[in-house]
PDB file of C-alpha atoms in Angstrom:
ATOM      1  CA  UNK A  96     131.264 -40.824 104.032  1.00 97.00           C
ATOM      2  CA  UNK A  97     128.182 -40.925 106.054  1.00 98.00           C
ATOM      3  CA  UNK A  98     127.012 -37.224 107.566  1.00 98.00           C
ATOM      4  CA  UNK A  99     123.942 -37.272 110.090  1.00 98.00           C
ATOM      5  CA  UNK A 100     122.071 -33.674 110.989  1.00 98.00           C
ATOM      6  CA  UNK A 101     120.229 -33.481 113.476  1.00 97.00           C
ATOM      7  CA  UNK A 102     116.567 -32.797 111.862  1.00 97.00           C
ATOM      8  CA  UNK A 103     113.188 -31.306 112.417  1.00 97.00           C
ATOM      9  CA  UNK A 104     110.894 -30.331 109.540  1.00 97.00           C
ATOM     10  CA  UNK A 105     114.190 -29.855 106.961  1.00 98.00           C
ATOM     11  CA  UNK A 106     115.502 -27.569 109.150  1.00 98.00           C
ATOM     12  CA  UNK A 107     118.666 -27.921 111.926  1.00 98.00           C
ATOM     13  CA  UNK A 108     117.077 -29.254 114.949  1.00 97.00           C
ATOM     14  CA  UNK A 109     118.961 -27.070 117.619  1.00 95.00           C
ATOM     15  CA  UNK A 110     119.547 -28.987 120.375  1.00 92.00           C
ATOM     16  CA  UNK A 111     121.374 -32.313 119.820  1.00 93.00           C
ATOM     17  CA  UNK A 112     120.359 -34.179 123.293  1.00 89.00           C
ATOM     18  CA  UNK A 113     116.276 -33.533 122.461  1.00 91.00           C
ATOM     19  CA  UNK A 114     116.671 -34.245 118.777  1.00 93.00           C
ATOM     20  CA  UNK A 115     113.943 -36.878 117.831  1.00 94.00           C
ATOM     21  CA  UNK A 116     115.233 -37.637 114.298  1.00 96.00           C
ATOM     22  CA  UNK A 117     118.606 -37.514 112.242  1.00 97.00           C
ATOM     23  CA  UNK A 118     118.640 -37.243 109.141  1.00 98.00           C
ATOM     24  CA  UNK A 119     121.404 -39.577 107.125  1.00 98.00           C
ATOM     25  CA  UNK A 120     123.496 -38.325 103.782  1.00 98.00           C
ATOM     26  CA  UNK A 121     125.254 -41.090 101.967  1.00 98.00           C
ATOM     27  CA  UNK A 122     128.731 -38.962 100.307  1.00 98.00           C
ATOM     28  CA  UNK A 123     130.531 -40.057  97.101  1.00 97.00           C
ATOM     29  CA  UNK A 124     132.841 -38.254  95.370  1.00 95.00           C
ATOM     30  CA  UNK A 125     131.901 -34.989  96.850  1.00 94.00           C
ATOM     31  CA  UNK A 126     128.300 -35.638  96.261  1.00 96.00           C
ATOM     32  CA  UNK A 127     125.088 -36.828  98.240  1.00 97.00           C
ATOM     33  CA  UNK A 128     124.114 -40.064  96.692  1.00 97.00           C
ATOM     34  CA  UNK A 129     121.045 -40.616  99.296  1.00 97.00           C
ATOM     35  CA  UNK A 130     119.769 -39.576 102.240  1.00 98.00           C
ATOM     36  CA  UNK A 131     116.986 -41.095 104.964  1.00 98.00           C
ATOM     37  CA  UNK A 132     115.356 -40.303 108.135  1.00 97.00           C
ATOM     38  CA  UNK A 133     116.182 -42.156 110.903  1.00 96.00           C
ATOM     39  CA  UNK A 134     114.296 -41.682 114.709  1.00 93.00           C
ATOM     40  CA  UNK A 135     116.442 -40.837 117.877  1.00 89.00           C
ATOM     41  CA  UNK A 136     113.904 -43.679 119.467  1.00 80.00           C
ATOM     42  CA  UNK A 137     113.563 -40.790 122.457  1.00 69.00           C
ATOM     43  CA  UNK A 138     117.291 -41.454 123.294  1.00 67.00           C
ATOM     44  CA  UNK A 139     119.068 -38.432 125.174  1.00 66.00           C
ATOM     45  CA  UNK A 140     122.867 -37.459 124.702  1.00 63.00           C
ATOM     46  CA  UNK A 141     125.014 -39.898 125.217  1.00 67.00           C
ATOM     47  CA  UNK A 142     122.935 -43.057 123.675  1.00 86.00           C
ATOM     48  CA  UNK A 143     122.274 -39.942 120.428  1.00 93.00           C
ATOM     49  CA  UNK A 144     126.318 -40.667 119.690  1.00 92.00           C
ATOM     50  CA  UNK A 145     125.929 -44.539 119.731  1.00 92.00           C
ATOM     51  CA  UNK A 146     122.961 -44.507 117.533  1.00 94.00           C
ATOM     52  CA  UNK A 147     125.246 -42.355 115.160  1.00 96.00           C
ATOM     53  CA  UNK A 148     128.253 -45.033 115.774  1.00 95.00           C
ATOM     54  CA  UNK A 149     125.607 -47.730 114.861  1.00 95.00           C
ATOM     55  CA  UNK A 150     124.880 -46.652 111.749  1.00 96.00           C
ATOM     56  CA  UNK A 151     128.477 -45.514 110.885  1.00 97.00           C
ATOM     57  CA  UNK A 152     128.160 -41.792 110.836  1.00 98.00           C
ATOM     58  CA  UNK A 153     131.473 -40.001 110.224  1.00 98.00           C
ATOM     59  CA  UNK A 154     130.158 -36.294 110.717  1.00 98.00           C
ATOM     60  CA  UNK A 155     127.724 -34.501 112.400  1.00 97.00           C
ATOM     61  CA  UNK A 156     126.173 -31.173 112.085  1.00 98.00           C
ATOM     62  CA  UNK A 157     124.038 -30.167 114.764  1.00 97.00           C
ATOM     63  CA  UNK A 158     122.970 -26.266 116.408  1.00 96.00           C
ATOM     64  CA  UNK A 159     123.586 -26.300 120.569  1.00 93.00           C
ATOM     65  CA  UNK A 160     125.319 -29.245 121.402  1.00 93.00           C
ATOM     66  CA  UNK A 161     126.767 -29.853 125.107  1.00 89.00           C
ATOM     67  CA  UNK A 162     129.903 -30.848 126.593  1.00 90.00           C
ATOM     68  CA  UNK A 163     129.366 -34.471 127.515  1.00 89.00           C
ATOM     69  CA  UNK A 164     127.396 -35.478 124.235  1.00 91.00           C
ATOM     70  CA  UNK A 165     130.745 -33.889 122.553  1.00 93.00           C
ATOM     71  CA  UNK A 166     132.816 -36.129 124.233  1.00 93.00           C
ATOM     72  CA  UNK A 167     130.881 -39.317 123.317  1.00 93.00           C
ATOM     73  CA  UNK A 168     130.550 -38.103 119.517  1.00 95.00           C
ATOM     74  CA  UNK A 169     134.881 -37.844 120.170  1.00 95.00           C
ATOM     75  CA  UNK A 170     134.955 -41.664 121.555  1.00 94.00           C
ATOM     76  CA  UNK A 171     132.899 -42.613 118.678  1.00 94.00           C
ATOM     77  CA  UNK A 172     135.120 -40.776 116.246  1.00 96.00           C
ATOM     78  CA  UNK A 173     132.540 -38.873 114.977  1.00 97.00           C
ATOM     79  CA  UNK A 174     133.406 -35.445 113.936  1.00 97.00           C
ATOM     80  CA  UNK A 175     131.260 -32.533 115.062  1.00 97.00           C
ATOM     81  CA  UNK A 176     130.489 -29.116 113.305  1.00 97.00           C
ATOM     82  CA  UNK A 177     128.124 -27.631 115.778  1.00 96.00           C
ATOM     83  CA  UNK A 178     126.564 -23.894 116.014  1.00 96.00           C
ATOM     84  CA  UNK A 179     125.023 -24.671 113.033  1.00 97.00           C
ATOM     85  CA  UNK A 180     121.582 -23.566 111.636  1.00 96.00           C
ATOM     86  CA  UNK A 181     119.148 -23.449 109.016  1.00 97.00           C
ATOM     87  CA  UNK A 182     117.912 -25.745 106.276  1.00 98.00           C
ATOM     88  CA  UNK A 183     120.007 -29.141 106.583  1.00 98.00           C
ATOM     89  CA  UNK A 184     120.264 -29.608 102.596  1.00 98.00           C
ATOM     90  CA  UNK A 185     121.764 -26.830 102.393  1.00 98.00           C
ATOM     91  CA  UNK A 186     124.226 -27.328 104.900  1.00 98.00           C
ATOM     92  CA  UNK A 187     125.291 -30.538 103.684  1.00 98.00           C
ATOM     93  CA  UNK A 188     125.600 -28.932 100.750  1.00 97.00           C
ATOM     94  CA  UNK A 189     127.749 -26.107 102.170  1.00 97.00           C
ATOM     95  CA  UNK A 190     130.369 -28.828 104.656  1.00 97.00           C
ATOM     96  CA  UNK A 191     130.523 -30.598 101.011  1.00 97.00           C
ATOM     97  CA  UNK A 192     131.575 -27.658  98.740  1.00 96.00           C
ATOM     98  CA  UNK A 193     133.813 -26.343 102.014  1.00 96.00           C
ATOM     99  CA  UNK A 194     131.699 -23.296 102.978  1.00 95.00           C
ATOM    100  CA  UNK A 195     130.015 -24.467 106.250  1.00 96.00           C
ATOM    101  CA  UNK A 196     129.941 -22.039 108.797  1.00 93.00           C
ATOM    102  CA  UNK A 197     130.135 -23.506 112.037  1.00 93.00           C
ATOM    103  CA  UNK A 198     131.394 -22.650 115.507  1.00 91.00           C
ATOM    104  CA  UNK A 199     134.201 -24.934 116.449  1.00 87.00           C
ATOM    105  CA  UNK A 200     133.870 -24.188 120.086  1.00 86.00           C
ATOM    106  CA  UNK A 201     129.978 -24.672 120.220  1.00 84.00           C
ATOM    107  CA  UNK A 202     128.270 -25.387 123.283  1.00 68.00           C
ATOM    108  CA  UNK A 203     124.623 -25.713 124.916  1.00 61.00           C
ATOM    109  CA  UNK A 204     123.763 -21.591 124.369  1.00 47.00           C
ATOM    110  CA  UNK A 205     121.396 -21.270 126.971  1.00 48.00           C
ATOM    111  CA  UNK A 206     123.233 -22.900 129.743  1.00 43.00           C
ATOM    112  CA  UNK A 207     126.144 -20.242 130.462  1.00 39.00           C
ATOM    113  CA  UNK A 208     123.812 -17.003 131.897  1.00 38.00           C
ATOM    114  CA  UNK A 209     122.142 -16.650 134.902  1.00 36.00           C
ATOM    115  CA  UNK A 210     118.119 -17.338 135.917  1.00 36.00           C
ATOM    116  CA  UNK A 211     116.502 -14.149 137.957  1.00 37.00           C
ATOM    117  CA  UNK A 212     119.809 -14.066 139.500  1.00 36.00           C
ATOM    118  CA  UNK A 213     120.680 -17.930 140.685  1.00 35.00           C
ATOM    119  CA  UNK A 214     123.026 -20.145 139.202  1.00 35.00           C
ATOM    120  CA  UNK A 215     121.104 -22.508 136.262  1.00 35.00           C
ATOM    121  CA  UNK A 216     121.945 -26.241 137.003  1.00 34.00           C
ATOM    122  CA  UNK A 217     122.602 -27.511 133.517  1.00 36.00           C
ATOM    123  CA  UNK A 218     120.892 -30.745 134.787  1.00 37.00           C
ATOM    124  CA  UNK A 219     117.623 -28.981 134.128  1.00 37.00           C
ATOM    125  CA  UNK A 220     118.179 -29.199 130.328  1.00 39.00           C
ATOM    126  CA  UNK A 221     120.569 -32.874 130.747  1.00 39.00           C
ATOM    127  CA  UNK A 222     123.557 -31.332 128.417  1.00 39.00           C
ATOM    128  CA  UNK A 223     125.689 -33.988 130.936  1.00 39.00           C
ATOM    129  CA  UNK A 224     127.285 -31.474 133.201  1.00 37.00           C
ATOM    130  CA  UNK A 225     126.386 -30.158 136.413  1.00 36.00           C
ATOM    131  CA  UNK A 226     126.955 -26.754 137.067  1.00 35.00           C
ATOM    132  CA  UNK A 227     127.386 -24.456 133.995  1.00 34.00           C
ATOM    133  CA  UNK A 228     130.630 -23.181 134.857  1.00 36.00           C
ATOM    134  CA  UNK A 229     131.836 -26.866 134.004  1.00 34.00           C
ATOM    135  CA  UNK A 230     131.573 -26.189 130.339  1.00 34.00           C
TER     136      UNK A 230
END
């Protein structure tokens, strides 16, 4: 089993369409065996879940993740435990010992309020949407 985090200084990067690396944990037998960096080459959403097809992630954990970058992760059968944050050992360690807490209906946070009192366009941040009330 291969599980990617998105990664920024050993901590949870928390939004998975600006994430500039991921960081990679090779799983046997319940245990991490290695791990590496690997750069998001300043890819955005949808191209992040083919990178993570490419180099055969099965999992993900992320923080804020959006609806349209969830949907690619699903086409690439990549499963997703979003809401996530923290240090990203330690939530490896966590998913692998079966006491992750995530948020199984996780989406982009900071897209569903208002702005000074007019709609946000969830286009400003790119989580693949238009309007927020899409999500």
């Amino acid at each position: 089993m291969r599980i990617a985090v998105t990664y920024e200084n050993g901590n949870i990067f928390q939004h998975f369409g600006h994430t500039q690396q991921f960081k990679l944990y090779d799983i046997e037998d319940g245990k991490v065996l290695k791990s590496e960096l690997i750069g998001a080459n300043g890819s955005g959403h949808g191209a992040l879940a083919g990178i993570l097809s490419a180099v055969k992630a099965d999992v993900l954990i992320c923080g804020g993740i959006g609806g349209g970058a969830q949907a690619a992760l699903a086409e690439n059968g990549i499963k997703l435990y979003g809401g996530v944050s923290g240090n990203a050992d330690e939530a490896v360690n966590a998913f692998l010992s079966g006491n992750l807490a995530f948020n199984p209906n996780v989406h982009c946070e900071h897209h569903d309020h208002e702005h000074g009192g007019k709609s946000h366009i969830c286009g400003d941040h790119g989580c693949g949407h238009g309007h927020c009330g899409n999500h």
